[in-house]
C-alpha positions as semicolon CSV with decimal commas, in nm:
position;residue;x (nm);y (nm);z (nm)
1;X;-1,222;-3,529;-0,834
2;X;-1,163;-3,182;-1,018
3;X;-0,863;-3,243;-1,284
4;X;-0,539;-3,084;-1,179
5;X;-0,470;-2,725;-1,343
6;X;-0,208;-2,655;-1,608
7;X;0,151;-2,570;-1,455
8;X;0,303;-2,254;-1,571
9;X;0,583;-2,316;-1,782
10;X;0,919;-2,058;-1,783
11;X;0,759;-1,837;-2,039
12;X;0,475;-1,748;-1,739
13;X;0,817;-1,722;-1,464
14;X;0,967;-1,525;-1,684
15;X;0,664;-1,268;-1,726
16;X;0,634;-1,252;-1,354
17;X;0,974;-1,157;-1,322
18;X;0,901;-0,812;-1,554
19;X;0,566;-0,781;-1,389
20;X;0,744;-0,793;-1,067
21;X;1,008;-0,524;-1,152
22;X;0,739;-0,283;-1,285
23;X;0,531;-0,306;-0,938
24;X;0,855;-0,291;-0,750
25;X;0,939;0,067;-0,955
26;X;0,612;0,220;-0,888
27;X;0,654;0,176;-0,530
28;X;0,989;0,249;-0,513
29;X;0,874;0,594;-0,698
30;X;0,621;0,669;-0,403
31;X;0,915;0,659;-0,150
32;X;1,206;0,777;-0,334
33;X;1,169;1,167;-0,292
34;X;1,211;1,127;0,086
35;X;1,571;1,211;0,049
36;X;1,613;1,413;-0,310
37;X;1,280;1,653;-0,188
38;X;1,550;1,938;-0,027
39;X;1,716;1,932;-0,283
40;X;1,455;1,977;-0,582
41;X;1,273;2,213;-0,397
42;X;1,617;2,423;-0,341
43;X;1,651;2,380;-0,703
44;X;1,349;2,466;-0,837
45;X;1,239;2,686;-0,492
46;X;0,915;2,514;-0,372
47;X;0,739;2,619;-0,118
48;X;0,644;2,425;0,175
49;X;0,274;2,334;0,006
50;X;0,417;2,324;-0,309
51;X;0,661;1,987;-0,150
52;X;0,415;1,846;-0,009
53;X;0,168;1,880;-0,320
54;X;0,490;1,719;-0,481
55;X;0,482;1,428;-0,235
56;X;0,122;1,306;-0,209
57;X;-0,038;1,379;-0,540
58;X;0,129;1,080;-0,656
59;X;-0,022;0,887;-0,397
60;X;-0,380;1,072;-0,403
61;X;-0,402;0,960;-0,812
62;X;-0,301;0,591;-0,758
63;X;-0,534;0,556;-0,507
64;X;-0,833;0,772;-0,699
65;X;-0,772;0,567;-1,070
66;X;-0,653;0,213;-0,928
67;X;-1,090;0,117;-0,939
68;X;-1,141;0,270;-1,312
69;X;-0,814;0,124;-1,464
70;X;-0,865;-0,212;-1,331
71;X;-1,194;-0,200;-1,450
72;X;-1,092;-0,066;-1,839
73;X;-0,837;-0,370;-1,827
74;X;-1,149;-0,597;-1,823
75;X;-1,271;-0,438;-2,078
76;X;-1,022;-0,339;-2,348
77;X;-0,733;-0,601;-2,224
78;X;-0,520;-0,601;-1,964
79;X;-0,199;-0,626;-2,158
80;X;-0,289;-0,342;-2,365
81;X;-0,391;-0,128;-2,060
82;X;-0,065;-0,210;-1,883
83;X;0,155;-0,157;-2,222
84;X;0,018;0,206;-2,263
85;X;0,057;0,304;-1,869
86;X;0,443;0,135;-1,922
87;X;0,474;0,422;-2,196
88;X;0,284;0,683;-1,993
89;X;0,485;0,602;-1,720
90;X;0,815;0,626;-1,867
91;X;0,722;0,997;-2,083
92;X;0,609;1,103;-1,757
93;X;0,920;1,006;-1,545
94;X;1,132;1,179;-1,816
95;X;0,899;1,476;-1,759
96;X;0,945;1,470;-1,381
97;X;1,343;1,437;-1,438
98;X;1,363;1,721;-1,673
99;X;1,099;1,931;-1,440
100;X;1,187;2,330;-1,438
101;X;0,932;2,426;-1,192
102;X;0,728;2,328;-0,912
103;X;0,406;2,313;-1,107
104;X;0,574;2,113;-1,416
105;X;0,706;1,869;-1,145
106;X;0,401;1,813;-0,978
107;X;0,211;1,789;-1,256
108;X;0,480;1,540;-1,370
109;X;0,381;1,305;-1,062
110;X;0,043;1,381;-1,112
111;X;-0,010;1,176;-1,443
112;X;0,307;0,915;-1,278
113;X;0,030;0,848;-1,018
114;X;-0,226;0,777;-1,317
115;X;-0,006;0,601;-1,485
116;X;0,082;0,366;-1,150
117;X;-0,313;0,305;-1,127
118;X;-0,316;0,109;-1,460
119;X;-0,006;-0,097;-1,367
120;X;-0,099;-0,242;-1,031
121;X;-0,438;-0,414;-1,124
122;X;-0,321;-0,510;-1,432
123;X;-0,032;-0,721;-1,316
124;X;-0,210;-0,867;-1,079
125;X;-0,507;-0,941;-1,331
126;X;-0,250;-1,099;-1,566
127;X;-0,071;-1,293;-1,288
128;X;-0,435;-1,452;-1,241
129;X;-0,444;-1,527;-1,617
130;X;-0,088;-1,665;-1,634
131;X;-0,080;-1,897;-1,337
132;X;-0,399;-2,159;-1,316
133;X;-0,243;-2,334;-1,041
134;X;-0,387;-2,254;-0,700
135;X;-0,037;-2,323;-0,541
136;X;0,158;-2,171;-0,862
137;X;-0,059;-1,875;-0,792
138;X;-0,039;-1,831;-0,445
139;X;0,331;-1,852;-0,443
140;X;0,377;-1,610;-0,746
141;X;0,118;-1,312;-0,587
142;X;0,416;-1,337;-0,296
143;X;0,644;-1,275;-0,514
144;X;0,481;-0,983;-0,639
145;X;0,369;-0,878;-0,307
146;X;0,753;-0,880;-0,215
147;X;0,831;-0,654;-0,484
148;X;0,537;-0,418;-0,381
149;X;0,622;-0,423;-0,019
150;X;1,028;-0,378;-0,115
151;X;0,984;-0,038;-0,258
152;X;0,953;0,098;0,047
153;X;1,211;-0,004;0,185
154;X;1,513;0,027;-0,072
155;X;1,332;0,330;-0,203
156;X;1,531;0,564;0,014
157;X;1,824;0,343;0,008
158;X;1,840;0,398;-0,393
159;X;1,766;0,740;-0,357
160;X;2,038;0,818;-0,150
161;X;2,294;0,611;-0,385
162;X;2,147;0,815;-0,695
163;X;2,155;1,149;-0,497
164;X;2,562;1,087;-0,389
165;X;2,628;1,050;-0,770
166;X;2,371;1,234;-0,975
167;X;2,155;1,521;-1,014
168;X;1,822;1,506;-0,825
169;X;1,680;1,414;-1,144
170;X;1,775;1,088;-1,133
171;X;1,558;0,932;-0,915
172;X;1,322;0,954;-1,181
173;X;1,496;0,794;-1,458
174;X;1,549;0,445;-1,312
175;X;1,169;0,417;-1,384
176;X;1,256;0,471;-1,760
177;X;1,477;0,142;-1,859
178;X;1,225;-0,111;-1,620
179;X;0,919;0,027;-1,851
180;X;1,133;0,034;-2,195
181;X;1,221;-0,357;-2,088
182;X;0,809;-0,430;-2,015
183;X;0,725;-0,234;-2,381
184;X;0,978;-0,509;-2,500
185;X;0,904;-0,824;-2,302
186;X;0,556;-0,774;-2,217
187;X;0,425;-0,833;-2,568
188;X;0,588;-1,165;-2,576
189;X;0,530;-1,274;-2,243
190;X;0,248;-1,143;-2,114
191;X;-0,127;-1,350;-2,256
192;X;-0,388;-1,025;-2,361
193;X;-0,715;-1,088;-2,228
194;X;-1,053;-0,894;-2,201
195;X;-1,425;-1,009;-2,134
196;X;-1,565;-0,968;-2,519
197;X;-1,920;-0,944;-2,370
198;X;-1,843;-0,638;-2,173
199;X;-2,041;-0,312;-2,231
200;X;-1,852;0,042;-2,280
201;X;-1,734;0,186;-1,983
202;X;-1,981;0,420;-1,804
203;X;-1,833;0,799;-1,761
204;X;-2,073;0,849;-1,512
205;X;-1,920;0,601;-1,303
206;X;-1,573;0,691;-1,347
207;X;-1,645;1,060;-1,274
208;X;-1,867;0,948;-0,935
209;X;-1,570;0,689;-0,816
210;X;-1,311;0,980;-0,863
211;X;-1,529;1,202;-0,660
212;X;-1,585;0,960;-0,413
213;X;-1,215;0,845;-0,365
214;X;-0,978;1,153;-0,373
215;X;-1,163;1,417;-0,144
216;X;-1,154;1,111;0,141
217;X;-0,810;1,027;0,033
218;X;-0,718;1,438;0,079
219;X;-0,896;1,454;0,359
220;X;-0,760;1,145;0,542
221;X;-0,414;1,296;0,460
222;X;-0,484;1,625;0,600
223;X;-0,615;1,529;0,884
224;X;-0,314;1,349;0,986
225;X;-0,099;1,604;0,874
226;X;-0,340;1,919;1,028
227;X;-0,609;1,747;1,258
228;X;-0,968;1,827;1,265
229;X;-0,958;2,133;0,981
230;X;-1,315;2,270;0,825
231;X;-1,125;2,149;0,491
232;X;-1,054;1,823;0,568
233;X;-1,360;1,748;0,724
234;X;-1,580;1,881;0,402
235;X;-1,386;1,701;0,188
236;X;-1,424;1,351;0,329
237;X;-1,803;1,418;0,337
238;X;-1,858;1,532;-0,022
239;X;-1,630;1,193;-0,098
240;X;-1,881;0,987;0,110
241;X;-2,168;1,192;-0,012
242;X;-2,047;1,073;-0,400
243;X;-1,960;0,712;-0,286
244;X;-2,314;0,670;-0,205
245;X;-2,447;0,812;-0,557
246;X;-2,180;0,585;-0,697
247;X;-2,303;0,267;-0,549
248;X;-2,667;0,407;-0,639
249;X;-2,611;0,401;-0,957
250;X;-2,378;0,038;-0,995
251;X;-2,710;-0,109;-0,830
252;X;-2,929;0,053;-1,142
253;X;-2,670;-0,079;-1,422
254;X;-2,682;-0,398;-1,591
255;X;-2,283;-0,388;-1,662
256;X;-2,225;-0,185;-1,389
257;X;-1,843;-0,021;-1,367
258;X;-1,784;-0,235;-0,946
259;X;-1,986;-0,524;-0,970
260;X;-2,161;-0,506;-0,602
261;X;-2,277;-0,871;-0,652
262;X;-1,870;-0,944;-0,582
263;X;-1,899;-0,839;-0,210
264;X;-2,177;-1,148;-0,152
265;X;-1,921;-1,375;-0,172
266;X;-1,800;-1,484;0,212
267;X;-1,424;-1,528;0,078
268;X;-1,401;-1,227;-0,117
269;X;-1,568;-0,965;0,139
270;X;-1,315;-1,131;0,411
271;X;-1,012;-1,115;0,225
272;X;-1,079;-0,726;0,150
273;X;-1,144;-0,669;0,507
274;X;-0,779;-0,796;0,582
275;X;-0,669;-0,618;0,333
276;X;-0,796;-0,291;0,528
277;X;-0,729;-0,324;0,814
278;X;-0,370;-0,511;0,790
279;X;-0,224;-0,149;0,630
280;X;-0,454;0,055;0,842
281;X;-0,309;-0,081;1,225
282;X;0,041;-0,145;1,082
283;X;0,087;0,127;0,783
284;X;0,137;0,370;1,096
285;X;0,350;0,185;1,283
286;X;0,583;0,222;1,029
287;X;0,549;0,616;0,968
288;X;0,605;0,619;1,349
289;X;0,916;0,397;1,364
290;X;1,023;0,542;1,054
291;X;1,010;0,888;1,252
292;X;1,148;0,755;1,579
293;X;1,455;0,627;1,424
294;X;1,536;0,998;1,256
295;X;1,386;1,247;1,510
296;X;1,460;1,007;1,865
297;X;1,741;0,833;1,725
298;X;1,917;1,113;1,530
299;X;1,983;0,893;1,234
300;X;1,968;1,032;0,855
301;X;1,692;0,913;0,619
302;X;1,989;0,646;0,479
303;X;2,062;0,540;0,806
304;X;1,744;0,473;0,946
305;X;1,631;0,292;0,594
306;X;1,969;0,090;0,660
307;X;1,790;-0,028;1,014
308;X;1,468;-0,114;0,888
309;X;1,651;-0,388;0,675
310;X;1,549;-0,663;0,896
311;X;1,235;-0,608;0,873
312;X;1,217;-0,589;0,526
313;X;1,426;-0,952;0,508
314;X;1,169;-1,079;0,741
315;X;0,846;-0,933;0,608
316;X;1,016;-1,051;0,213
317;X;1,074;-1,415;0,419
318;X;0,756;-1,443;0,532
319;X;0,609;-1,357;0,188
320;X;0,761;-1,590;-0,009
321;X;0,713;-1,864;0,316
322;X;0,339;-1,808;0,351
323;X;0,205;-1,988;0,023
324;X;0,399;-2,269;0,057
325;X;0,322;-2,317;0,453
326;X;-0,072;-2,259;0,313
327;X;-0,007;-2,605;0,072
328;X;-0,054;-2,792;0,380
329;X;-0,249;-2,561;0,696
330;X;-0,538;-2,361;0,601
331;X;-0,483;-2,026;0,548
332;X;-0,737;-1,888;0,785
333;X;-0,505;-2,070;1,093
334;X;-0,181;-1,963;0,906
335;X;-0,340;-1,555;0,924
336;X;-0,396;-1,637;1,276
337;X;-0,062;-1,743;1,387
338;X;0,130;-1,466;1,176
339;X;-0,071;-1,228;1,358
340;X;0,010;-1,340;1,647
341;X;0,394;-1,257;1,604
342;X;0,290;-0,885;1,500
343;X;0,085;-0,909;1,812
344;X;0,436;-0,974;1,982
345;X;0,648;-0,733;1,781
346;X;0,393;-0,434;1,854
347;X;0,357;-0,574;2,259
348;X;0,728;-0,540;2,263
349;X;0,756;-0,184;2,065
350;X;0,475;-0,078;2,373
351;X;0,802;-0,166;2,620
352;X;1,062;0,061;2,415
353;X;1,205;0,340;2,568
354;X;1,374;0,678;2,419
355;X;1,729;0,623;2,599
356;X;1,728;0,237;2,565
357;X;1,844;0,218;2,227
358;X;1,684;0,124;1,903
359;X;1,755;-0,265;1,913
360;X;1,439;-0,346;2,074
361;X;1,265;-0,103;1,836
362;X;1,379;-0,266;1,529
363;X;1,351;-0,638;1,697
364;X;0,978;-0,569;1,754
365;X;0,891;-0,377;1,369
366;X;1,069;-0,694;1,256
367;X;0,814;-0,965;1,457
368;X;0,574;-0,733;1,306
369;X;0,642;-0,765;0,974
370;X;0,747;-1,112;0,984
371;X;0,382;-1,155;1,114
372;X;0,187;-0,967;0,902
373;X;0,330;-1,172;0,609
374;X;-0,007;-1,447;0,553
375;X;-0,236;-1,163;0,571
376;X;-0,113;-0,994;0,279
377;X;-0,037;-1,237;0,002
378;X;-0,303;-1,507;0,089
379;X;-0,590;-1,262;0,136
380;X;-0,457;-1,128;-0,276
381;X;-0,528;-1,469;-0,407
382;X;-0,826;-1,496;-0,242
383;X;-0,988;-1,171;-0,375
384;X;-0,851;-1,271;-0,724
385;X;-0,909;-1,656;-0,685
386;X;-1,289;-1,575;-0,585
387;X;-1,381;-1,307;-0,861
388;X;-1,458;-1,443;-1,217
389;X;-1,187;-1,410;-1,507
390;X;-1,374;-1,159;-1,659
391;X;-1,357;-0,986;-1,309
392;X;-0,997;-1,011;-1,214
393;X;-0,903;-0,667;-1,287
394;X;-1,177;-0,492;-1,089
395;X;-1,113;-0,767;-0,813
396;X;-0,710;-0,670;-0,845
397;X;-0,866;-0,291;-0,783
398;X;-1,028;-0,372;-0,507
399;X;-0,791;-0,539;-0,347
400;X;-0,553;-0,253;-0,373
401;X;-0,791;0,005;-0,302
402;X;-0,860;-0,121;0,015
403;X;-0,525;-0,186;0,097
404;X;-0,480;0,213;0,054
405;X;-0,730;0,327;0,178
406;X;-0,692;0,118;0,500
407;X;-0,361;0,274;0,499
408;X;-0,414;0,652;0,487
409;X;-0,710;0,652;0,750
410;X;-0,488;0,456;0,986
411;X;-0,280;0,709;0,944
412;X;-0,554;0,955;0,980
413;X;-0,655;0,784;1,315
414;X;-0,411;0,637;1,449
415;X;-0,162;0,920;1,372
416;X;-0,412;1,119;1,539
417;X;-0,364;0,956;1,889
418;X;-0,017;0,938;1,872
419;X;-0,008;1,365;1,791
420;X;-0,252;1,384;2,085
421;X;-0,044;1,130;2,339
422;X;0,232;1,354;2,231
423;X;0,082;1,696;2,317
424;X;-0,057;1,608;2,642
425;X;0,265;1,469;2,751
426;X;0,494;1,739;2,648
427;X;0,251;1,959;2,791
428;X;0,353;1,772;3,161
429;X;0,708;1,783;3,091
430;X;0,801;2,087;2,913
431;X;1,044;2,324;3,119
432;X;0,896;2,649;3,229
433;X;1,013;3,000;3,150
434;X;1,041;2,879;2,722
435;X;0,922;3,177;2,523
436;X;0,586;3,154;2,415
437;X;0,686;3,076;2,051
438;X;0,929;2,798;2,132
439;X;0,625;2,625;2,353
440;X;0,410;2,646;2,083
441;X;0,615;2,529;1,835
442;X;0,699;2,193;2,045
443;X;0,355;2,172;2,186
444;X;0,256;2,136;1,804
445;X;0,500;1,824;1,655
446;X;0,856;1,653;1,760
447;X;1,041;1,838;1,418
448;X;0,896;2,124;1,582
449;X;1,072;2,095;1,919
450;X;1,377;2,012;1,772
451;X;1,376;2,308;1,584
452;X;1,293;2,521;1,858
453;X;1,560;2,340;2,087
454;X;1,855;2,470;1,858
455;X;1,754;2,770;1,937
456;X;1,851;2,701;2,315
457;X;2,100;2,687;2,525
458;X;2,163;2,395;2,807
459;X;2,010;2,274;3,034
460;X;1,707;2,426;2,848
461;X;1,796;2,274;2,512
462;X;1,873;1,924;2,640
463;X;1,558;1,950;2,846
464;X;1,352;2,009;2,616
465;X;1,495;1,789;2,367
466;X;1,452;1,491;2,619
467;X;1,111;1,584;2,703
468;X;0,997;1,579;2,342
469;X;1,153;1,257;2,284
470;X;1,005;1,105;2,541
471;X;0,675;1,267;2,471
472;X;0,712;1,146;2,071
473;X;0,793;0,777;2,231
474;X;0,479;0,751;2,451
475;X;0,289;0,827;2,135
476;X;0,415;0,519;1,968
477;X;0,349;0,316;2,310
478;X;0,017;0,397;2,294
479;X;-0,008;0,344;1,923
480;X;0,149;0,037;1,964
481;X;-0,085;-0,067;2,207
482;X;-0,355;0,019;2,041
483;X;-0,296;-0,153;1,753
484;X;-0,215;-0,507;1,921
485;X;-0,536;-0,504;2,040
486;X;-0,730;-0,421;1,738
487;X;-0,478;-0,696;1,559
488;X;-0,610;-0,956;1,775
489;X;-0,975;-0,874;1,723
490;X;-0,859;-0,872;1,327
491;X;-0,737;-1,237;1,394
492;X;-1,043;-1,349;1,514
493;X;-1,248;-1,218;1,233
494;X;-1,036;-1,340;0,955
495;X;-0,995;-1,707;1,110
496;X;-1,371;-1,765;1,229
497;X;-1,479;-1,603;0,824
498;X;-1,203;-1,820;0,635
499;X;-1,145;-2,134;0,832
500;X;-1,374;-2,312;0,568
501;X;-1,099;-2,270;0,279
502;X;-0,869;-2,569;0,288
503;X;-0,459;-2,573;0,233
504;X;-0,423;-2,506;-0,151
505;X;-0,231;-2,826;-0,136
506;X;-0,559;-3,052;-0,037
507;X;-0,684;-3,266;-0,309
508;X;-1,047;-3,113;-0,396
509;X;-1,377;-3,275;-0,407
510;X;-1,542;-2,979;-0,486
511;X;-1,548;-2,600;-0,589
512;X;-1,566;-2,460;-0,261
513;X;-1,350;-2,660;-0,056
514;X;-1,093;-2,401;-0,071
515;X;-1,258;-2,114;-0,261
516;X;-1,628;-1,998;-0,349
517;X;-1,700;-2,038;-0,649
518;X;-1,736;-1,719;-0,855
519;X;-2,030;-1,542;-0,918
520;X;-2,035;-1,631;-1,284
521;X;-1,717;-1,788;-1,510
522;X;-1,738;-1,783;-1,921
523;X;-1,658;-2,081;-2,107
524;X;-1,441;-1,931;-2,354
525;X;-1,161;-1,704;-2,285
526;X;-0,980;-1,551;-2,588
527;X;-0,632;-1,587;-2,540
């Protein structure tokens, strides 16, 4: 019988509650500028490709540096890494404030997004290192995937708040008191650690992983947003052609920057594949309801983040739920069920109807969330709980990585057949006798017809309003659809790979009962 692990004391609580609050600001700061982007751009007279440079590059720069910066927190410390993106983070955020131009603004968001990268892995890294606990640690990774997950939904919610009192601005400045309280806190909170037997970081690497990671992220993005384009098409290549010279060269290393060897473990390579696919069939469900609630429902960005509440409170619920349900079933069975309520929600968001109101919309995103809970803070602690110490931060990458990845190709894909449900159906329903610019412009996207319908006068404009909607809602039927069945296949996987790891509650006899051992642990840990 394996002695019982060290409890984390309040100090430890106490650190998760800042670590929590920075990860909940850097997601808030990805959603935010859904409401204050008319008015910077009016301000500082974007153009449309200048916005939407302003929108994703934070994104495309989380996603491209979360692999290196989880990787340099093994290696110099993780505390240290996160202390100096806490200071980037906060110069930068006064930089985006303070912007007086497009380009200063995006560049501003630009090096926010860099700055994000280092904070994710890192907190999750340290959460490893500050809770030994399996149980400790399963229930504070919830937590922290609650504050993740919560950005998104009171990001707009704050923003609007901000926006009905301040300048545009301001948005940005909440970010800068959360980082000034971690440059305080953190130092005597937060344990440093770092693998002392680690080699220097390899360039090479870094420069092949960024190569590899933000032409597919770019191109996933555009393809959503512009379909099967020369550009986006070439640039998801060249990333796949430098993802395979970057796992070339890891194999040739003997301290390579992604350890391959992690992906042989059956626990690890599982939990990642959740990790995908969870935000890849359910990241576009909520663009989709998100957009149904605006464009079909005619609510403002406030209102409609005011209606996805309840899913929030459930999806937060079932966060903070799953770990300690998991003390006592095994988490493979626990996955299973949850997905079988977002099996539910999405069966019932395949029954909603434009004119029938959005109750049935929200009560099906909320059995969806509430369901997708287990999947994404047990699958965490499995990635992290399965990787060495020395390994945590590149394990904390990965995790994320995939998570984001998963997301913007579902977006990419899935978005794809809901934008082609949409213009074969509109096609059917559109009233004759439009003028050739008003077809085309609702032929191409739901803002589109909308825009084109003010332009109308009844019965025309109502028509054509009401066949759009309609069009925009069979989309997100077949979506729906679509995803439920790829959920249950999902299921399946994760339970028939993971039903070997027992409740983190069950007394242990060995190593693997509930987790693989890692690939290699060091004796000594500096502190």
């Amino acid at each position: 019988m394996r002695k019982p692990q060290a409890q984390a004391g309040a100090r430890e609580w106490t650190g998760l509650g800042v670590l929590v609050l920075t990860s909940l600001l850097v997601s808030i700061d990805i959603f935010v500028l859904v409401l204050a982007l008319p008015f910077l751009s009016a301000d500082l007279g974007a153009s449309s490709t200048q916005q939407l440079w302003i929108m994703d590059i934070y994104g495309f720069m989380l996603t491209g540096f979360l692999m290196t910066m989880g990787t340099s927190g093994d290696r110099v410390g993780r505390r240290k890494v996160l202390m100096i993106g806490a200071t980037v983070f906060g110069i930068a955020s006064i930089g985006a404030a303070f912007a007086v131009s497009p380009g200063m603004l995006i560049a501003a968001r630009a090096i926010l997004g860099i700055a994000g990268a280092t904070l994710i892995p890192s907190t999750l890294a340290l959460i490893s290192r500050m809770f030994h606990d399996p149980k400790q640690r399963g229930f504070a990774i919830s937590i922290w995937m609650a504050g993740c997950m919560g950005g998104a939904a009171i990001g707009p919610v704050i923003g609007g708040v901000m926006l009905a009192h301040f300048w545009w601005g301001s948005v940005f400045m909440i970010g800068v008191p959360v980082m000034l309280l971690l440059l305080v806190l953190g130092p005597v909170l937060l344990p440093e650690y770092r693998d002392e037997n680690a080699s220097r970081l390899d360039l090479i690497s870094v420069s092949l992983s960024l190569a590899a990671i933000l032409p597919i992220v770019y191109g996933m993005k555009g393809l959503a947003q512009n379909g099967l384009q020369p550009l986006n098409m070439a640039a998801i290549a060249a990333g796949g052609a430098f993802g395979i010279a970057f796992v070339r060269r890891q194999r040739r290393l003997p301290n390579p920057l992604l350890d391959l060897r992690l992906f042989a473990n059956r626990a690890l390579s599982t939990a990642m594949g959740g990790q995908f696919f969870g935000p890849f069939l359910m990241g576009v469900i909520m663009l989709l309801v998100t957009q149904y609630l605006q464009l079909v429902g005619g609510l403002t960005p406030l209102q409609a983040a005011i209606w996805l509440l309840p899913a929030v409170a459930a999806q937060m619920a079932s966060f903070l739920l799953s770990p300690l349900i998991a003390r006592r079933i095994r988490p493979a069975y626990l996955i299973g069920i949850g997905l079988v309520f977002s099996v539910a929600g999405l069966l019932l968001i395949t029954r909603v109807e434009a004119s029938a109101g959005l109750a049935g919309l929200v009560l099906g995103y909320a059995l969806t969330n509430f369901g997708s809970g287990p999947l994404m803070t047990l699958t965490p602690d499995m990635i992290i709980g399965a990787a060495p110490p020395e390994k945590a931060g590149a394990a904390g990458a990965l995790s994320q990585t995939s998570a984001e990845i998963g997301f913007a190709l579902g977006i990419a894909v899935l978005g794809s057949v809901g934008t082609v449900v949409y213009r074969n159906r509109i096609a059917d329903t559109m009233p004759a006798a439009l003028p050739p610019e008003t077809e085309a412009a609702a032929r191409d996207s739901l803002v589109g017809a909308i825009e084109a319908a003010q332009k109308l006068v009844d019965p025309l404009h109502a028509t054509l309003l009401a066949s759009a909607r309609n069009a925009f809602n069979n989309g997100l039927n077949t979506v729906a659809m679509i995803s439920a069945i790829l959920l249950v296949m999902v299921a399946i996987f994760v339970v028939a790979r993971l039903k070997h790891i027992r409740p983190s509650g069950a007394p242990l006899q060995k190593q693997d009962d509930r987790i693989p051992a890692p690939l290699t642990r060091t004796e000594h840990e500096p502190s």
